[in-house]
PDB file of C-alpha atoms in Angstrom:
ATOM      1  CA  UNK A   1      -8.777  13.911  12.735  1.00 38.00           C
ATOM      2  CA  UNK A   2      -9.319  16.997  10.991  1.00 36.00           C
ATOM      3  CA  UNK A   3      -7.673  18.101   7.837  1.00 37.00           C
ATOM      4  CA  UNK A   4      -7.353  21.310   6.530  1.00 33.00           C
ATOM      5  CA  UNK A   5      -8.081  20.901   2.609  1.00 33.00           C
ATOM      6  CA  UNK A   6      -7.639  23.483  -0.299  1.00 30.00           C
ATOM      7  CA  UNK A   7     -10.347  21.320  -2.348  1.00 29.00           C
ATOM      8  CA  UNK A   8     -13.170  18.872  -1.849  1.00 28.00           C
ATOM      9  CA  UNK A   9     -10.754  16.256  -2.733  1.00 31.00           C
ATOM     10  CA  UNK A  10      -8.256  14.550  -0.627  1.00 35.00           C
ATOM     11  CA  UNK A  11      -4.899  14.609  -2.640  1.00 32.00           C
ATOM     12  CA  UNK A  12      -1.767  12.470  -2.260  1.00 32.00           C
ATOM     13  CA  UNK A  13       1.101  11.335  -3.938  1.00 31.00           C
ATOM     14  CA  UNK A  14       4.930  10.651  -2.878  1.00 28.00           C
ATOM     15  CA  UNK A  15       7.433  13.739  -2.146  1.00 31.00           C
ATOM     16  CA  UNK A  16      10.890  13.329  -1.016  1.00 31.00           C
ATOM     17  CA  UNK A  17      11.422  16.257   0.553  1.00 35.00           C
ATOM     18  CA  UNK A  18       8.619  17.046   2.799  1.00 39.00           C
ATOM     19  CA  UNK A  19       8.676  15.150   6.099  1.00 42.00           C
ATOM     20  CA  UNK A  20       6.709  11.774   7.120  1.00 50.00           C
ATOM     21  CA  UNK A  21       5.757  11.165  10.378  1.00 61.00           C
ATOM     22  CA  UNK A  22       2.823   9.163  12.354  1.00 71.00           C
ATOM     23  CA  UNK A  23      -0.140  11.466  12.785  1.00 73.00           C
ATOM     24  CA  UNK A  24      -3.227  11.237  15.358  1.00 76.00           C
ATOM     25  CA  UNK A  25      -6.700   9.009  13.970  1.00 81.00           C
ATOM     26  CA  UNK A  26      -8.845   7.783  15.450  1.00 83.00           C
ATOM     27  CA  UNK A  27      -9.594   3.916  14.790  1.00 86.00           C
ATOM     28  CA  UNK A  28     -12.983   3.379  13.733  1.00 88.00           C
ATOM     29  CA  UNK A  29     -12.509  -0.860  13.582  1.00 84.00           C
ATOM     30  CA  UNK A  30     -10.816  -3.333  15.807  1.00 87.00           C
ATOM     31  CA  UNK A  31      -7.345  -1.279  16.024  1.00 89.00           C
ATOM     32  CA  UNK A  32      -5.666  -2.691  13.090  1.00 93.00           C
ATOM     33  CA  UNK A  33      -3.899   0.662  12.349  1.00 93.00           C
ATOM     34  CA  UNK A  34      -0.467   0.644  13.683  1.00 92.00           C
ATOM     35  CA  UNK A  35       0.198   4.044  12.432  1.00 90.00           C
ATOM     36  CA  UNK A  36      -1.051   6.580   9.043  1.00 88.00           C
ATOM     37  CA  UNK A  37       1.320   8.987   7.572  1.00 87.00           C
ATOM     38  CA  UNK A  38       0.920  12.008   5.427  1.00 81.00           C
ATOM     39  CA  UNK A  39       3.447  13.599   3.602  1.00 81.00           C
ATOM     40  CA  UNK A  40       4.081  16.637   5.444  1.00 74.00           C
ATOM     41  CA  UNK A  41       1.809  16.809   8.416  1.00 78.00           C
ATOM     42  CA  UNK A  42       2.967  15.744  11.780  1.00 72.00           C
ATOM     43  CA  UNK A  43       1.356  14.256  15.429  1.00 70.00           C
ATOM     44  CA  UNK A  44       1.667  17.586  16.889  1.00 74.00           C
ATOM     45  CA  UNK A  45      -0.983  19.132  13.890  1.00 70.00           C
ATOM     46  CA  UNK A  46      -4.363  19.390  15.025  1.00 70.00           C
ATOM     47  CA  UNK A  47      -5.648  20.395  11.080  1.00 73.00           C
ATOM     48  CA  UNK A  48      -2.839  19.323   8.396  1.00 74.00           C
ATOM     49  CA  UNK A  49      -3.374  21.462   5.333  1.00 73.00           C
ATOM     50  CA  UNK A  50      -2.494  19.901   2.301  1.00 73.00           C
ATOM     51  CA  UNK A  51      -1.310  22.435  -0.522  1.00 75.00           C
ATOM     52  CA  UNK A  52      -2.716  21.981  -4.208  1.00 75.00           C
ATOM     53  CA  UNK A  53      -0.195  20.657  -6.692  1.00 79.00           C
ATOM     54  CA  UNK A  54       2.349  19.626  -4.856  1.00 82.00           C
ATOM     55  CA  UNK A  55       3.035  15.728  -4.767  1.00 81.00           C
ATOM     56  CA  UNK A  56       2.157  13.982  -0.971  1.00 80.00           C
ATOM     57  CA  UNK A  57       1.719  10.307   0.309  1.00 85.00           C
ATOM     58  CA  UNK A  58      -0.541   8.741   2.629  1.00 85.00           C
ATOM     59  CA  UNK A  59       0.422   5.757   4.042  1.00 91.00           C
ATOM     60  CA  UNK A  60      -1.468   3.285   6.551  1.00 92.00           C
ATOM     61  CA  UNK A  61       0.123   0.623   7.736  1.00 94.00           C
ATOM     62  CA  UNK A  62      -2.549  -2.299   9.624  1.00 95.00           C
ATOM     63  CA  UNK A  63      -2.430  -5.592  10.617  1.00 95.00           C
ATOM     64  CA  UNK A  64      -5.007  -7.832   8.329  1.00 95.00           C
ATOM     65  CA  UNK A  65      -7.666  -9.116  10.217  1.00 96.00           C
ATOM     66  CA  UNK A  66      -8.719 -11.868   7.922  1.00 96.00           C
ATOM     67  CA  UNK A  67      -7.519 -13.478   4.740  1.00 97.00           C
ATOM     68  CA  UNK A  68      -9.398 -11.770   1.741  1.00 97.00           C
ATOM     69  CA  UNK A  69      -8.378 -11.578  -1.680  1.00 97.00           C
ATOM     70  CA  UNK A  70      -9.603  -8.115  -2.669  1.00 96.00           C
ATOM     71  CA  UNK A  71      -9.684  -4.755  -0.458  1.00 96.00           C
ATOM     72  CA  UNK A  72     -12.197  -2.329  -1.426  1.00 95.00           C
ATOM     73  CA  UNK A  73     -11.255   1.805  -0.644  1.00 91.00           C
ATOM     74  CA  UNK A  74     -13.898   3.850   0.850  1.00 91.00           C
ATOM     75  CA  UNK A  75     -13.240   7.669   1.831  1.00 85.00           C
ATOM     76  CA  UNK A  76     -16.207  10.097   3.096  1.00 84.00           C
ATOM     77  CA  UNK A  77     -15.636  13.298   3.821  1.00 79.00           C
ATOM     78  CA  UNK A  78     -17.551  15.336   6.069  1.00 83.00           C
ATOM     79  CA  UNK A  79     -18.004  19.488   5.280  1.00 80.00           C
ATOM     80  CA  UNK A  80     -20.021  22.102   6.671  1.00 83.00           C
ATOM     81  CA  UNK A  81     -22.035  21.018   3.341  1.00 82.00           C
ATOM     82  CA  UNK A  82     -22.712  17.751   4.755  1.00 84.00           C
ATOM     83  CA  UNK A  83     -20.749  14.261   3.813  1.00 85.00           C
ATOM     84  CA  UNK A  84     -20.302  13.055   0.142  1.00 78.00           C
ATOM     85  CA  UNK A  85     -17.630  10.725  -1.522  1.00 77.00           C
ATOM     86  CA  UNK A  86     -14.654  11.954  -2.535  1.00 70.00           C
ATOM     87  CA  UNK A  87     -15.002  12.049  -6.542  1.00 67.00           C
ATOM     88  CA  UNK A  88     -11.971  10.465  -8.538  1.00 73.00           C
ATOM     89  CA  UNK A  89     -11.220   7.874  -5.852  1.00 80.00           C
ATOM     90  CA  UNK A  90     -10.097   4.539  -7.518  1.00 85.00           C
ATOM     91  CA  UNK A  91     -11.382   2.059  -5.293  1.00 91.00           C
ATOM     92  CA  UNK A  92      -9.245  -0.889  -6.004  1.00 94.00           C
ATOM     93  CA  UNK A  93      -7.131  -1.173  -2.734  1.00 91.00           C
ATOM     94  CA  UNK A  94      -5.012  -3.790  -4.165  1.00 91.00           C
ATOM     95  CA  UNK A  95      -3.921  -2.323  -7.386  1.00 88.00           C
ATOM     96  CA  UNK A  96      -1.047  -0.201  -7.445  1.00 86.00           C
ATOM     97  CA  UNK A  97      -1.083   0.713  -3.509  1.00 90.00           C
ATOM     98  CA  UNK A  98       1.677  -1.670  -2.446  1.00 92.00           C
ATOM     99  CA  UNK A  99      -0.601  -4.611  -0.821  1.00 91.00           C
ATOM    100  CA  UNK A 100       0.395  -8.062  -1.090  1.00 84.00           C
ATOM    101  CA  UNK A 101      -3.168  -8.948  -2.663  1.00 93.00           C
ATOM    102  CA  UNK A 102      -4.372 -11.840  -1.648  1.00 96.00           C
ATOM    103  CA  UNK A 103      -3.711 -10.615   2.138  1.00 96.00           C
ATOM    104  CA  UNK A 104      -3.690 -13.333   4.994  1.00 96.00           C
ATOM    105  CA  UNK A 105      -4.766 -12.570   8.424  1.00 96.00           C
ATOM    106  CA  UNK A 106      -2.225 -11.259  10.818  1.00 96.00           C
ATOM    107  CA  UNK A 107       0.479 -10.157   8.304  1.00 95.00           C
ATOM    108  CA  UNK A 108       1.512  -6.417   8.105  1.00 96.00           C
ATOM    109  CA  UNK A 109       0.557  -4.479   5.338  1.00 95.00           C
ATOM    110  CA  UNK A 110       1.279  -0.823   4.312  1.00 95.00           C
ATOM    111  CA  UNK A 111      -1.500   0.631   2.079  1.00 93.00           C
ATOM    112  CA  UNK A 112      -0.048   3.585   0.213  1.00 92.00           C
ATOM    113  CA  UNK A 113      -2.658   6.264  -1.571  1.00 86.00           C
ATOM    114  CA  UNK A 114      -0.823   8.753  -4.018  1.00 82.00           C
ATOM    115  CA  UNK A 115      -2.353  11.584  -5.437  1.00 67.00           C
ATOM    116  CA  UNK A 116      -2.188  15.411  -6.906  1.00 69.00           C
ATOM    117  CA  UNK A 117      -4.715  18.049  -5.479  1.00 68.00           C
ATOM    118  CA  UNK A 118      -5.573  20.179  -8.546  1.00 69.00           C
ATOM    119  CA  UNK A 119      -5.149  24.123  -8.893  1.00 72.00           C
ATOM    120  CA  UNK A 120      -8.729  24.598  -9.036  1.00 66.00           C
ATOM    121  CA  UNK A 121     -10.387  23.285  -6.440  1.00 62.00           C
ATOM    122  CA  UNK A 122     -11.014  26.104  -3.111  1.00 63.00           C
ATOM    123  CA  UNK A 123     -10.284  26.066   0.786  1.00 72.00           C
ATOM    124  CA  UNK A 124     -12.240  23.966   2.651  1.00 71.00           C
ATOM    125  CA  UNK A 125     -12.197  22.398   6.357  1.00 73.00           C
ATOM    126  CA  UNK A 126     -12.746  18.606   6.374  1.00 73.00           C
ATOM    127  CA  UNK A 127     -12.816  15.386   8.070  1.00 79.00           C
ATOM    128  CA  UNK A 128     -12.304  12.065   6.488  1.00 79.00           C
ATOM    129  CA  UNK A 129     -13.131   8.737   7.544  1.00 86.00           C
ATOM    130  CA  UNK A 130     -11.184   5.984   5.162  1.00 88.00           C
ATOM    131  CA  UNK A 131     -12.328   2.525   5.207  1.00 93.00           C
ATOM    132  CA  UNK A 132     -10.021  -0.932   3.742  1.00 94.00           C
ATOM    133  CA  UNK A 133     -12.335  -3.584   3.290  1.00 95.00           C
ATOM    134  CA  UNK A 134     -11.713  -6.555   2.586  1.00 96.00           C
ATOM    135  CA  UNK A 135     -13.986  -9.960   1.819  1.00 97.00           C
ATOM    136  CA  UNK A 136     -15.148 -10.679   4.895  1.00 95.00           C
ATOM    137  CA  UNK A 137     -15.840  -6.891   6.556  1.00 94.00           C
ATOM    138  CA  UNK A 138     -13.733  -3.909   6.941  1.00 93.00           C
ATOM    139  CA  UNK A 139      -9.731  -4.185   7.620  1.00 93.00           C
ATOM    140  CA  UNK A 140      -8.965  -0.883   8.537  1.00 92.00           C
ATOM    141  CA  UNK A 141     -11.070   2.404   9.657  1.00 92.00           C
ATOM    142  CA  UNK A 142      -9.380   5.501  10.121  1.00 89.00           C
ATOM    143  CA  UNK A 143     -11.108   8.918  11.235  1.00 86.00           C
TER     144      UNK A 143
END
């Protein structure tokens, strides 16, 4: 899935007015991803491009594949620059992202990532792969 960013960093955080819908990914794990949403792109978008400073949501919702009492959040992004980590990512998966920390295995679970892309950053094509791991091995992987 390929986004089209205004920054090096992926930005989300919840907006009322700006539709939600499933978009396409890919499933990089076991298909525990029932379906991702980002505020304001849509299936039909090949590239979503995310504006800076205005408020989105990304939402994944999965099936746990094991019991684990921590998820870890990982998020590469790969540029015409090569990959790198997206800086200012809190990795805590569990804190403040609407998991039921501890998960158990087979429950539902909607992982919600808010945050604000800054004014500053520049244009830039990229494509993410986002990882939810938990104790035993990944959770969910989402390209």
């Amino acid at each position: 899935m390929r986004f089209f960013f205004y920054t090096s960093l992926l930005s989300i955080v919840s907006g009322a007015v700006i539709p939600r819908e499933s978009i396409r990914f890919t499933d990089c794990a076991n298909n525990e991803i029932t379906s991702i949403r980002l505020t304001g792109c849509s299936s039909t978008d090949n590239r979503c491009k995310i504006p800076r400073q205005v408020p989105l949501e990304l939402e994944v919702t999965f099936l746990a594949n094991q019991n684990t009492q921590k998820v870890t959040l990982d998020v590469m992004a790969e540029t015409i620059f090569g990959p790198f980590e997206l800086p200012g990512l809190v990795p805590d998966g569990c804190q403040g992202r609407n998991l039921a920390c501890p998960l158990k295995e087979g429950e539902e679970q909607v992982f919600k990532y808010p945050v604000e892309l800054p004014a500053e950053v520049f244009k830039i094509d990229v494509n993410l792969e986002g990882k939810l791991i938990g104790d035993n091995g990944p959770l969910a992987c989402f390209k």
